[in-house]
Amino acid sequence: MQLLGLLGMLLLIHTAAAAAAGGGGGCEFGEFPYSSTGIVCRLTKPAALLLNQETAKVIQAAFRSAKFPNITGERSMRLLGKVAYELTNIQVDQLSLEQSEVELREQQAVHIALTNVSASFRGTLTYGYAAAWLLRLFHSVDFEIESSIDLQINIDLMCQRDQVAADASGCSLTFHKLTLHLQGDKEPGWLKQLFTDFISFTLKFVLKREVCTEINSLAQMLANFVHDLAANFVQDQGIGLDISLAAAPLVTATYVESYHKGSVWYLNHSAALRGSVFSPRLLPASRMIYFWFSEQVLSSLASAAFMDRRLAGTIPGHKLQELFAAEESEAQRRAVQMIFQGTPYNDSVAKIWSLAHPHISLQPEGTVVRSLVAVELSIFPAGEQPRMVLYMEKEITVTIQAAYAEKKLLLHPSDPRVEFKVFHCTADPSGSEPSLRDFLQVLISRVGIPEVTSRFAEALTSLMNSKGLHLFEITNPEIITRQGYVLVQLDFSFPNHLLLDFLEKKF
């Protein structure tokens, strides 16, 4: 279960990046790329519409960060001779977007159309003119340009360096209005008309070139930013997931889909996944976003956690008292007296650890976990050396159903089965008290397994929140297990903090 929440956060962002990025390929994939696919992300049209609401912020940033060069030129005029001009210090003054629409185009791109973009630019106009009988004279005035623009952006999805990349070079601006105002309108009308006429064409070309260049640059930077963020979300110290692409991203009329290798690396060593059961028909398209995970991903994560000695913990004495109290009976009292030998609960501690790689199997009933676990109970009598009073090795099989609610990962164990492999109690070295073993078996099934599972859920929730999952507004998430894979489906609100973080880093 290590990945269910942690990947939810990562893939929500990474798939959103794919939708914002755009559909071709620049990487080499095998004949059957799905066979090495461990993770699939599907972002549907409703999610794209939601993300499009944030388009204005990125477009505004693109306009404001565009670097407009000086515009120079000259023109011969009757009586005046040559009129030379230069527009300098051009910058965006005001910008507003009236409407933005997004369309997913089959096998092509994400198409964004922005209509009635009102933008005003300010700068300085320097001009001069000379007739045969006059000296060349130069004047400088401040100017303002009012414009109304329609903006069309085709963003192609592609693969570069095994990750989703954005190509937004398919960008065009259509001007419905371009009006030049000179400072205070004090200049003669003919002069204003003159400059409006022969500066207009050059100005439109420069604005289109610089704004579209900046939009393409921002799209590429956003894709890289999100990839780096996602990669960080799925690693913790020496364990991580390879989210490089296993196949070229796909755009259809109803969803954007990306395919990731999902192999687990531990201390920089990893093994590729093979024999994936993924098929596009396994994913529906009614929710905003879907994450598909192969059973191999979960199994590899569990193995990496075991090798990193993370599948271990302790239960202090006061918590042991709560657990034993949950089975209050005469048998319990006799068992406790035999085990603890009169030592208070607070003077004890239990250690629990996994002895072998856990076995993970995904079934319709849930995630079936089989693990060989050791338990060691020690007491610390006052004035005496600590001593071990109970040691057990047992194979535990339990089915776990996962859920996410109120920003917490919840793990619900069911159908537990406990089989003792080794059992040693110092108070009963001969094993003549089978009731002691029977009692502990019941205690482990009813209380011990839920306690350990709850601790795992808390630890995973803490890990995911340290990566920022709690900042997302996730609606009605469902974690559905099937034969060989798990499907996570949910709706969401756009995490504005991520876009703001990106824009702050950029500017």
CSV table of C-alpha atoms in Angstrom, one decimal, residues 35-494:
chain,number,residue,atom,x,y,z
A,35,SER,CA,4.2,-4.5,-21.5
A,36,SER,CA,6.6,-2.3,-19.5
A,37,THR,CA,3.9,0.1,-18.3
A,38,GLY,CA,3.5,0.2,-14.5
A,39,ILE,CA,1.6,3.4,-14.1
A,40,VAL,CA,-1.0,5.1,-16.4
A,41,CYS,CA,-2.6,8.5,-16.0
A,42,ARG,CA,-5.8,9.5,-17.7
A,43,LEU,CA,-7.0,13.1,-17.5
A,44,THR,CA,-10.5,13.5,-19.0
A,45,LYS,CA,-12.2,16.4,-20.7
A,46,PRO,CA,-13.9,17.8,-17.5
A,47,ALA,CA,-10.5,18.0,-15.9
A,48,ALA,CA,-9.1,19.8,-19.0
A,49,LEU,CA,-11.9,22.3,-18.8
A,50,LEU,CA,-11.1,22.9,-15.1
A,51,LEU,CA,-7.4,23.4,-15.8
A,52,ASN,CA,-8.3,25.8,-18.7
A,53,GLN,CA,-9.8,28.2,-16.1
A,54,GLU,CA,-6.2,28.8,-15.0
A,55,THR,CA,-5.0,29.5,-18.5
A,56,ALA,CA,-5.4,33.3,-18.0
A,57,LYS,CA,-2.7,33.4,-15.4
A,58,VAL,CA,-0.2,31.7,-17.6
A,59,ILE,CA,-1.1,33.8,-20.6
A,60,GLN,CA,-0.9,37.0,-18.6
A,61,ALA,CA,2.5,35.9,-17.3
A,62,ALA,CA,3.6,35.2,-20.9
A,63,PHE,CA,2.6,38.7,-22.1
A,64,ARG,CA,4.2,40.4,-19.2
A,65,SER,CA,7.5,38.5,-19.4
A,66,ALA,CA,7.9,38.8,-23.1
A,67,LYS,CA,10.9,40.9,-24.0
A,68,PHE,CA,9.9,43.3,-26.8
A,69,PRO,CA,12.8,44.6,-28.9
A,70,ASN,CA,13.0,48.2,-30.2
A,71,ILE,CA,11.2,48.7,-33.4
A,72,THR,CA,12.9,51.0,-36.0
A,73,GLY,CA,12.1,52.0,-39.5
A,74,GLU,CA,11.8,54.9,-42.0
A,75,ARG,CA,9.6,56.0,-44.8
A,76,SER,CA,9.8,58.6,-47.5
A,77,MET,CA,7.1,61.2,-47.4
A,78,ARG,CA,6.3,64.0,-49.9
A,79,LEU,CA,7.5,67.4,-48.7
A,80,LEU,CA,8.9,65.9,-45.5
A,81,GLY,CA,11.6,63.7,-47.0
A,82,LYS,CA,12.5,60.6,-45.0
A,83,VAL,CA,10.6,60.0,-41.7
A,84,ALA,CA,12.5,57.8,-39.3
A,85,TYR,CA,11.1,56.3,-36.2
A,86,GLU,CA,12.0,54.1,-33.2
A,87,LEU,CA,9.7,52.5,-30.6
A,88,THR,CA,11.6,51.7,-27.4
A,89,ASN,CA,10.8,50.5,-23.8
A,90,ILE,CA,7.8,48.6,-25.0
A,91,GLN,CA,6.0,46.8,-22.2
A,92,VAL,CA,2.5,45.5,-21.3
A,93,ASP,CA,0.5,47.9,-19.3
A,94,GLN,CA,-2.9,46.2,-18.9
A,95,LEU,CA,-4.2,42.8,-20.0
A,96,SER,CA,-7.6,41.0,-19.7
A,97,LEU,CA,-9.0,37.8,-21.2
A,98,GLU,CA,-12.7,37.6,-22.0
A,99,GLN,CA,-13.0,33.9,-22.9
A,100,SER,CA,-10.9,30.8,-23.0
A,101,GLU,CA,-11.9,27.4,-24.5
A,102,VAL,CA,-10.0,24.1,-24.7
A,103,GLU,CA,-10.4,21.2,-27.1
A,104,LEU,CA,-8.8,17.8,-27.2
A,105,ARG,CA,-8.1,16.9,-30.8
A,106,GLU,CA,-7.8,13.2,-31.7
A,107,GLN,CA,-4.2,12.1,-32.2
A,108,GLN,CA,-3.1,15.7,-32.5
A,109,ALA,CA,-2.9,18.2,-29.7
A,110,VAL,CA,-4.6,20.2,-26.9
A,111,HIS,CA,-6.1,23.3,-28.6
A,112,ILE,CA,-6.6,26.4,-26.6
A,113,ALA,CA,-8.6,29.4,-28.0
A,114,LEU,CA,-8.6,32.7,-26.2
A,115,THR,CA,-10.9,35.4,-27.6
A,116,ASN,CA,-11.1,39.2,-27.0
A,117,VAL,CA,-7.7,39.5,-25.3
A,118,SER,CA,-7.5,43.2,-24.5
A,119,ALA,CA,-3.9,44.3,-24.1
A,120,SER,CA,-2.4,47.8,-23.9
A,121,PHE,CA,1.3,48.5,-24.4
A,122,ARG,CA,3.3,51.6,-23.4
A,123,GLY,CA,6.7,52.9,-24.6
A,124,THR,CA,8.5,55.8,-26.2
A,125,LEU,CA,8.3,56.9,-29.8
A,126,THR,CA,11.3,58.8,-31.2
A,127,TYR,CA,10.8,60.2,-34.7
A,128,GLY,CA,12.5,62.6,-37.1
A,129,TYR,CA,12.0,64.0,-40.6
A,130,ALA,CA,14.0,66.2,-43.0
A,131,ALA,CA,13.3,68.1,-46.2
A,132,ALA,CA,15.9,69.3,-48.5
A,133,TRP,CA,15.7,72.8,-47.0
A,134,LEU,CA,15.3,71.7,-43.4
A,135,LEU,CA,17.7,70.2,-40.8
A,136,ARG,CA,16.8,66.7,-39.5
A,137,LEU,CA,14.7,67.2,-36.3
A,138,PHE,CA,14.0,64.5,-33.7
A,139,HIS,CA,11.2,64.3,-31.2
A,140,SER,CA,10.3,61.9,-28.4
A,141,VAL,CA,6.8,61.2,-27.1
A,142,ASP,CA,5.3,58.5,-24.9
A,143,PHE,CA,2.8,56.3,-26.7
A,144,GLU,CA,0.1,53.8,-25.8
A,145,ILE,CA,-1.1,51.0,-28.0
A,146,GLU,CA,-4.6,49.6,-27.5
A,147,SER,CA,-5.2,46.1,-29.0
A,148,SER,CA,-7.9,43.4,-29.2
A,149,ILE,CA,-6.5,40.0,-30.0
A,150,ASP,CA,-7.7,36.4,-30.6
A,151,LEU,CA,-5.0,33.9,-29.6
A,152,GLN,CA,-4.9,30.3,-30.9
A,153,ILE,CA,-2.5,27.8,-29.3
A,154,ASN,CA,-1.9,24.2,-30.4
A,155,ILE,CA,0.1,22.3,-27.8
A,156,ASP,CA,1.5,19.1,-29.0
A,157,LEU,CA,2.4,16.2,-26.6
A,158,MET,CA,5.7,14.6,-27.2
A,159,CYS,CA,8.4,12.6,-25.5
A,160,GLN,CA,11.8,14.1,-25.0
A,161,ARG,CA,14.5,12.5,-22.8
A,162,ASP,CA,11.8,9.9,-21.8
A,163,GLN,CA,9.5,12.5,-20.3
A,164,VAL,CA,6.5,14.5,-21.3
A,165,ALA,CA,7.5,17.6,-23.2
A,166,ALA,CA,5.4,20.5,-24.5
A,167,ASP,CA,5.6,22.1,-28.0
A,168,ALA,CA,3.4,25.2,-28.1
A,169,SER,CA,5.0,26.6,-31.3
A,170,GLY,CA,1.6,26.3,-33.0
A,171,CYS,CA,0.6,29.7,-31.8
A,172,SER,CA,-1.1,32.5,-33.8
A,173,LEU,CA,-2.5,36.0,-33.0
A,174,THR,CA,-5.3,37.7,-34.8
A,175,PHE,CA,-5.6,41.5,-34.3
A,176,HIS,CA,-9.1,43.0,-34.4
A,177,LYS,CA,-7.9,46.4,-33.2
A,178,LEU,CA,-4.5,48.1,-33.0
A,179,THR,CA,-4.7,51.8,-32.1
A,180,LEU,CA,-1.7,54.0,-31.4
A,181,HIS,CA,-2.2,56.9,-29.0
A,182,LEU,CA,0.6,59.5,-28.8
A,183,GLN,CA,1.2,61.5,-25.6
A,184,GLY,CA,-1.9,63.4,-24.7
A,185,ASP,CA,-3.0,63.4,-28.4
A,186,LYS,CA,-1.2,66.7,-28.7
A,187,GLU,CA,0.6,65.8,-31.9
A,188,PRO,CA,-1.0,66.7,-35.3
A,189,GLY,CA,-3.6,64.2,-36.5
A,190,TRP,CA,-1.7,63.5,-39.7
A,191,LEU,CA,1.4,62.5,-37.7
A,192,LYS,CA,-0.6,60.1,-35.6
A,193,GLN,CA,-2.3,58.6,-38.7
A,194,LEU,CA,1.1,58.4,-40.4
A,195,PHE,CA,2.7,56.3,-37.7
A,196,THR,CA,-0.3,54.2,-37.1
A,197,ASP,CA,-0.4,53.2,-40.8
A,198,PHE,CA,3.2,52.2,-41.4
A,199,ILE,CA,4.1,51.0,-37.9
A,200,SER,CA,1.1,48.7,-37.6
A,201,PHE,CA,2.3,45.8,-39.7
A,202,THR,CA,5.8,45.7,-38.0
A,203,LEU,CA,4.3,46.0,-34.6
A,204,LYS,CA,1.8,43.1,-35.2
A,205,PHE,CA,4.6,40.9,-36.3
A,206,VAL,CA,6.8,41.7,-33.4
A,207,LEU,CA,4.0,41.2,-30.8
A,208,LYS,CA,3.1,37.8,-32.4
A,209,ARG,CA,6.7,36.6,-32.5
A,210,GLU,CA,7.6,37.6,-28.9
A,211,VAL,CA,4.3,36.6,-27.2
A,212,CYS,CA,4.2,33.2,-29.0
A,213,THR,CA,7.9,32.6,-28.2
A,214,GLU,CA,7.3,33.3,-24.5
A,215,ILE,CA,4.2,31.0,-24.4
A,216,ASN,CA,6.2,28.2,-25.9
A,217,SER,CA,9.0,28.8,-23.5
A,218,LEU,CA,6.6,28.8,-20.6
A,219,ALA,CA,4.9,25.6,-21.7
A,220,GLN,CA,8.3,23.8,-21.8
A,221,MET,CA,9.3,25.2,-18.5
A,222,LEU,CA,6.0,24.2,-16.9
A,223,ALA,CA,6.3,20.7,-18.2
A,224,ASN,CA,9.9,20.4,-16.7
A,225,PHE,CA,8.7,22.0,-13.5
A,226,VAL,CA,5.9,19.6,-13.1
A,227,HIS,CA,8.1,16.6,-14.0
A,228,ASP,CA,10.7,17.6,-11.4
A,229,LEU,CA,7.9,18.1,-8.8
A,230,ALA,CA,6.3,14.8,-9.6
A,231,ALA,CA,9.7,13.0,-9.4
A,232,ASN,CA,10.3,14.4,-6.0
A,233,PHE,CA,6.8,13.4,-4.9
A,234,VAL,CA,7.5,9.7,-5.5
A,235,GLN,CA,10.8,9.4,-3.8
A,236,ASP,CA,11.8,9.3,-0.2
A,237,GLN,CA,15.4,9.0,0.7
A,238,GLY,CA,16.7,5.8,-1.0
A,239,ILE,CA,13.4,4.7,-2.5
A,240,GLY,CA,11.7,6.1,-5.5
A,241,LEU,CA,9.7,5.4,-8.7
A,242,ASP,CA,10.8,5.8,-12.3
A,243,ILE,CA,8.2,8.0,-13.9
A,244,SER,CA,9.8,8.1,-17.3
A,245,LEU,CA,7.6,7.3,-20.3
A,246,ALA,CA,7.0,3.8,-21.4
A,247,ALA,CA,5.0,4.8,-24.5
A,248,ALA,CA,4.1,8.0,-26.3
A,249,PRO,CA,1.4,10.2,-24.7
A,250,LEU,CA,-2.0,9.9,-26.3
A,251,VAL,CA,-4.6,12.6,-26.9
A,252,THR,CA,-8.2,11.6,-27.8
A,253,ALA,CA,-11.4,13.7,-28.0
A,254,THR,CA,-12.3,12.7,-24.4
A,255,TYR,CA,-9.0,12.3,-22.5
A,256,VAL,CA,-5.3,12.7,-22.4
A,257,GLU,CA,-3.3,9.7,-21.3
A,258,SER,CA,0.4,9.1,-20.4
A,259,TYR,CA,2.2,5.8,-19.7
A,260,HIS,CA,5.0,5.5,-17.2
A,261,LYS,CA,7.4,2.7,-16.4
A,262,GLY,CA,6.8,2.7,-12.7
A,263,SER,CA,9.8,0.6,-11.8
A,264,VAL,CA,11.0,1.0,-8.3
A,265,TRP,CA,14.6,2.0,-7.6
A,266,TYR,CA,16.3,1.4,-4.3
A,267,LEU,CA,19.7,3.0,-3.7
A,268,ASN,CA,19.9,3.8,-7.4
A,269,HIS,CA,19.3,0.2,-8.5
A,270,SER,CA,16.1,-0.8,-10.3
A,271,ALA,CA,14.6,-3.5,-12.5
A,272,ALA,CA,12.3,-2.9,-15.4
A,273,LEU,CA,8.7,-4.1,-15.1
A,274,ARG,CA,7.6,-6.7,-17.6
A,275,GLY,CA,4.3,-8.4,-18.5
A,276,SER,CA,2.0,-5.6,-17.6
A,277,VAL,CA,-1.7,-6.4,-17.8
A,278,PHE,CA,-2.6,-2.8,-18.9
A,279,SER,CA,-5.1,-2.2,-21.6
A,280,PRO,CA,-6.8,1.1,-22.4
A,281,ARG,CA,-10.2,-0.6,-22.0
A,282,LEU,CA,-9.5,-1.0,-18.3
A,283,LEU,CA,-9.9,2.8,-17.7
A,284,PRO,CA,-13.3,4.6,-17.9
A,285,ALA,CA,-13.7,8.3,-18.6
A,286,SER,CA,-16.5,9.6,-16.3
A,287,ARG,CA,-14.3,11.0,-13.5
A,288,MET,CA,-11.8,13.8,-13.9
A,289,ILE,CA,-8.6,11.8,-13.4
A,290,TYR,CA,-7.6,8.1,-13.2
A,291,PHE,CA,-4.4,6.4,-12.0
A,292,TRP,CA,-3.7,2.8,-13.0
A,293,PHE,CA,-1.0,0.9,-11.0
A,294,SER,CA,0.4,-2.5,-11.8
A,295,GLU,CA,0.6,-5.1,-9.0
A,296,GLN,CA,4.3,-5.2,-9.7
A,297,VAL,CA,4.7,-1.6,-8.6
A,298,LEU,CA,3.2,-2.2,-5.2
A,299,SER,CA,5.1,-5.5,-4.8
A,300,SER,CA,8.4,-3.8,-5.7
A,301,LEU,CA,7.7,-0.9,-3.3
A,302,ALA,CA,7.0,-3.3,-0.4
A,303,SER,CA,10.3,-5.2,-1.2
A,304,ALA,CA,12.2,-1.9,-1.3
A,305,ALA,CA,10.7,-0.9,2.1
A,306,PHE,CA,11.7,-4.2,3.5
A,307,MET,CA,15.3,-3.9,2.3
A,308,ASP,CA,15.5,-0.4,3.7
A,309,ARG,CA,14.4,-1.8,7.1
A,310,ARG,CA,11.2,0.3,7.1
A,311,LEU,CA,8.9,-2.6,7.9
A,312,ALA,CA,9.7,-2.5,11.6
A,313,GLY,CA,8.3,-0.8,14.7
A,314,THR,CA,7.9,-0.8,18.4
A,315,ILE,CA,4.9,-0.8,20.7
A,316,PRO,CA,5.5,0.8,24.1
A,317,GLY,CA,4.1,-0.5,27.3
A,318,HIS,CA,1.2,1.9,27.7
A,319,LYS,CA,0.0,1.0,24.2
A,320,LEU,CA,0.4,-2.8,25.0
A,321,GLN,CA,-1.9,-2.2,28.0
A,322,GLU,CA,-4.6,-0.8,25.7
A,323,LEU,CA,-4.3,-3.7,23.3
A,324,PHE,CA,-4.4,-6.4,26.0
A,325,ALA,CA,-7.4,-4.6,27.6
A,326,ALA,CA,-9.3,-5.0,24.4
A,327,GLU,CA,-9.6,-8.7,25.2
A,328,GLU,CA,-10.6,-8.5,28.8
A,329,SER,CA,-11.3,-12.0,30.0
A,330,GLU,CA,-10.2,-14.6,32.5
A,331,ALA,CA,-8.0,-16.2,29.9
A,332,GLN,CA,-6.5,-12.8,29.1
A,333,ARG,CA,-5.6,-12.2,32.8
A,334,ARG,CA,-3.9,-15.6,33.1
A,335,ALA,CA,-2.0,-15.0,29.9
A,336,VAL,CA,-0.8,-11.5,30.9
A,337,GLN,CA,0.3,-12.8,34.3
A,338,MET,CA,2.2,-15.6,32.8
A,339,ILE,CA,3.9,-13.4,30.1
A,340,PHE,CA,4.7,-10.3,32.2
A,341,GLN,CA,5.4,-12.2,35.5
A,342,GLY,CA,4.0,-9.3,37.5
A,343,THR,CA,6.0,-6.6,35.8
A,344,PRO,CA,4.0,-3.4,35.1
A,345,TYR,CA,3.0,-2.7,31.5
A,346,ASN,CA,5.0,0.5,31.5
A,347,ASP,CA,8.2,-1.5,32.0
A,348,SER,CA,7.8,-3.4,28.7
A,349,VAL,CA,8.2,-2.9,25.0
A,350,ALA,CA,7.3,-5.0,21.9
A,351,LYS,CA,9.4,-5.0,18.7
A,352,ILE,CA,7.8,-6.1,15.4
A,353,TRP,CA,9.6,-6.5,12.1
A,354,SER,CA,9.2,-8.3,8.8
A,355,LEU,CA,11.6,-11.3,8.3
A,356,ALA,CA,11.2,-11.6,4.5
A,357,HIS,CA,10.0,-9.7,1.5
A,358,PRO,CA,6.2,-9.3,1.8
A,359,HIS,CA,4.1,-10.9,-0.9
A,360,ILE,CA,1.5,-8.5,-2.5
A,361,SER,CA,-1.4,-9.7,-4.6
A,362,LEU,CA,-4.2,-7.5,-6.0
A,363,GLN,CA,-7.6,-9.1,-6.0
A,364,PRO,CA,-11.2,-7.7,-6.4
A,365,GLU,CA,-11.5,-8.2,-2.6
A,366,GLY,CA,-8.6,-5.9,-1.9
A,367,THR,CA,-4.8,-6.0,-1.5
A,368,VAL,CA,-3.8,-9.4,-0.1
A,369,VAL,CA,-0.6,-9.1,1.9
A,370,ARG,CA,1.3,-12.2,3.1
A,371,SER,CA,4.3,-11.6,5.3
A,372,LEU,CA,6.6,-13.5,7.8
A,373,VAL,CA,6.7,-11.4,10.9
A,374,ALA,CA,8.6,-11.6,14.1
A,375,VAL,CA,7.5,-10.2,17.5
A,376,GLU,CA,9.8,-9.8,20.5
A,377,LEU,CA,8.4,-8.8,23.9
A,378,SER,CA,10.9,-7.6,26.5
A,379,ILE,CA,10.4,-6.4,30.1
A,380,PHE,CA,12.5,-4.1,32.2
A,381,PRO,CA,12.0,-5.0,35.9
A,382,ALA,CA,13.1,-2.4,38.3
A,383,GLY,CA,16.8,-2.9,39.4
A,384,GLU,CA,17.2,-5.9,37.0
A,385,GLN,CA,18.6,-6.4,33.5
A,386,PRO,CA,16.1,-6.3,30.6
A,387,ARG,CA,15.1,-9.7,29.4
A,388,MET,CA,13.0,-11.1,26.6
A,389,VAL,CA,9.9,-13.0,27.8
A,390,LEU,CA,8.2,-13.8,24.5
A,391,TYR,CA,9.4,-14.4,20.9
A,392,MET,CA,7.2,-15.3,18.0
A,393,GLU,CA,7.5,-15.8,14.3
A,394,LYS,CA,4.3,-16.0,12.4
A,395,GLU,CA,3.1,-15.9,8.8
A,396,ILE,CA,0.2,-13.4,8.5
A,397,THR,CA,-2.1,-13.1,5.6
A,398,VAL,CA,-4.6,-10.2,5.5
A,399,THR,CA,-6.7,-8.5,2.9
A,400,ILE,CA,-6.5,-4.7,3.0
A,401,GLN,CA,-8.9,-2.3,1.5
A,402,ALA,CA,-7.6,1.3,1.1
A,403,ALA,CA,-9.5,4.6,1.1
A,404,TYR,CA,-8.7,8.3,1.3
A,405,ALA,CA,-11.0,10.6,3.2
A,406,GLU,CA,-10.5,13.9,5.1
A,407,LYS,CA,-7.0,14.1,3.8
A,408,LYS,CA,-6.0,10.8,5.4
A,409,LEU,CA,-5.1,7.4,4.0
A,410,LEU,CA,-7.3,4.7,5.6
A,411,LEU,CA,-6.4,1.0,5.6
A,412,HIS,CA,-9.0,-1.5,6.6
A,413,PRO,CA,-7.8,-5.1,7.3
A,414,SER,CA,-10.1,-8.1,6.9
A,415,ASP,CA,-10.0,-11.9,6.8
A,416,PRO,CA,-6.7,-12.1,8.9
A,417,ARG,CA,-5.0,-15.5,9.1
A,418,VAL,CA,-2.2,-16.2,11.6
A,419,GLU,CA,0.1,-19.3,11.5
A,420,PHE,CA,2.8,-19.6,14.1
A,421,LYS,CA,6.2,-20.8,12.8
A,422,VAL,CA,8.2,-20.2,16.0
A,423,PHE,CA,6.8,-19.7,19.5
A,424,HIS,CA,8.8,-19.3,22.6
A,425,CYS,CA,7.7,-18.0,26.0
A,426,THR,CA,10.2,-18.0,28.9
A,427,ALA,CA,7.3,-18.6,31.4
A,428,ASP,CA,6.3,-21.7,29.4
A,429,PRO,CA,9.4,-23.1,27.7
A,430,SER,CA,7.9,-26.5,27.2
A,431,GLY,CA,4.8,-25.1,25.4
A,432,SER,CA,2.5,-26.9,27.8
A,433,GLU,CA,0.0,-24.1,27.8
A,434,PRO,CA,-1.7,-24.2,24.4
A,435,SER,CA,-4.3,-21.7,25.7
A,436,LEU,CA,-1.5,-19.0,25.8
A,437,ARG,CA,-0.8,-19.5,22.1
A,438,ASP,CA,-4.5,-19.6,21.3
A,439,PHE,CA,-5.1,-16.4,23.2
A,440,LEU,CA,-2.2,-14.6,21.4
A,441,GLN,CA,-3.4,-15.8,18.1
A,442,VAL,CA,-6.9,-14.2,18.7
A,443,LEU,CA,-5.3,-11.1,20.1
A,444,ILE,CA,-3.1,-10.7,17.0
A,445,SER,CA,-6.0,-11.2,14.6
A,446,ARG,CA,-8.5,-8.9,16.4
A,447,VAL,CA,-6.2,-6.2,17.8
A,448,GLY,CA,-2.6,-6.5,16.7
A,449,ILE,CA,-3.1,-6.5,12.9
A,450,PRO,CA,-5.5,-3.5,13.0
A,451,GLU,CA,-3.1,-1.6,15.2
A,452,VAL,CA,-0.1,-2.2,12.9
A,453,THR,CA,-2.2,-1.4,9.8
A,454,SER,CA,-3.4,1.9,11.5
A,455,ARG,CA,0.2,2.8,12.2
A,456,PHE,CA,1.2,2.2,8.5
A,457,ALA,CA,-1.7,4.4,7.4
A,458,GLU,CA,-0.6,7.2,9.8
A,459,ALA,CA,3.0,7.0,8.6
A,460,LEU,CA,2.0,7.0,4.9
A,461,THR,CA,-0.4,9.9,5.5
A,462,SER,CA,2.4,11.8,7.2
A,463,LEU,CA,4.8,11.0,4.3
A,464,MET,CA,2.3,12.1,1.7
A,465,ASN,CA,1.5,15.3,3.5
A,466,SER,CA,5.2,16.1,3.7
A,467,LYS,CA,5.1,16.1,-0.1
A,468,GLY,CA,2.1,18.4,-0.2
A,469,LEU,CA,-0.9,16.0,-0.8
A,470,HIS,CA,-2.9,17.8,1.9
A,471,LEU,CA,-2.9,21.0,-0.2
A,472,PHE,CA,-5.0,19.4,-2.8
A,473,GLU,CA,-8.8,19.5,-2.8
A,474,ILE,CA,-9.7,15.9,-3.8
A,475,THR,CA,-13.3,15.0,-4.2
A,476,ASN,CA,-14.8,11.5,-3.7
A,477,PRO,CA,-11.6,9.5,-4.3
A,478,GLU,CA,-12.1,5.7,-4.9
A,479,ILE,CA,-9.4,3.1,-4.7
A,480,ILE,CA,-10.5,0.0,-6.6
A,481,THR,CA,-8.6,-3.2,-6.7
A,482,ARG,CA,-8.8,-5.7,-9.6
A,483,GLN,CA,-6.9,-8.9,-10.6
A,484,GLY,CA,-3.4,-7.7,-11.0
A,485,TYR,CA,-3.9,-3.9,-10.8
A,486,VAL,CA,-5.4,-1.1,-8.8
A,487,LEU,CA,-7.4,1.9,-10.1
A,488,VAL,CA,-7.6,5.2,-8.4
A,489,GLN,CA,-10.3,7.6,-9.6
A,490,LEU,CA,-11.3,11.0,-8.4
A,491,ASP,CA,-12.3,14.6,-9.1
A,492,PHE,CA,-10.3,17.6,-7.9
A,493,SER,CA,-10.1,21.3,-7.6
A,494,PHE,CA,-7.1,23.0,-9.2
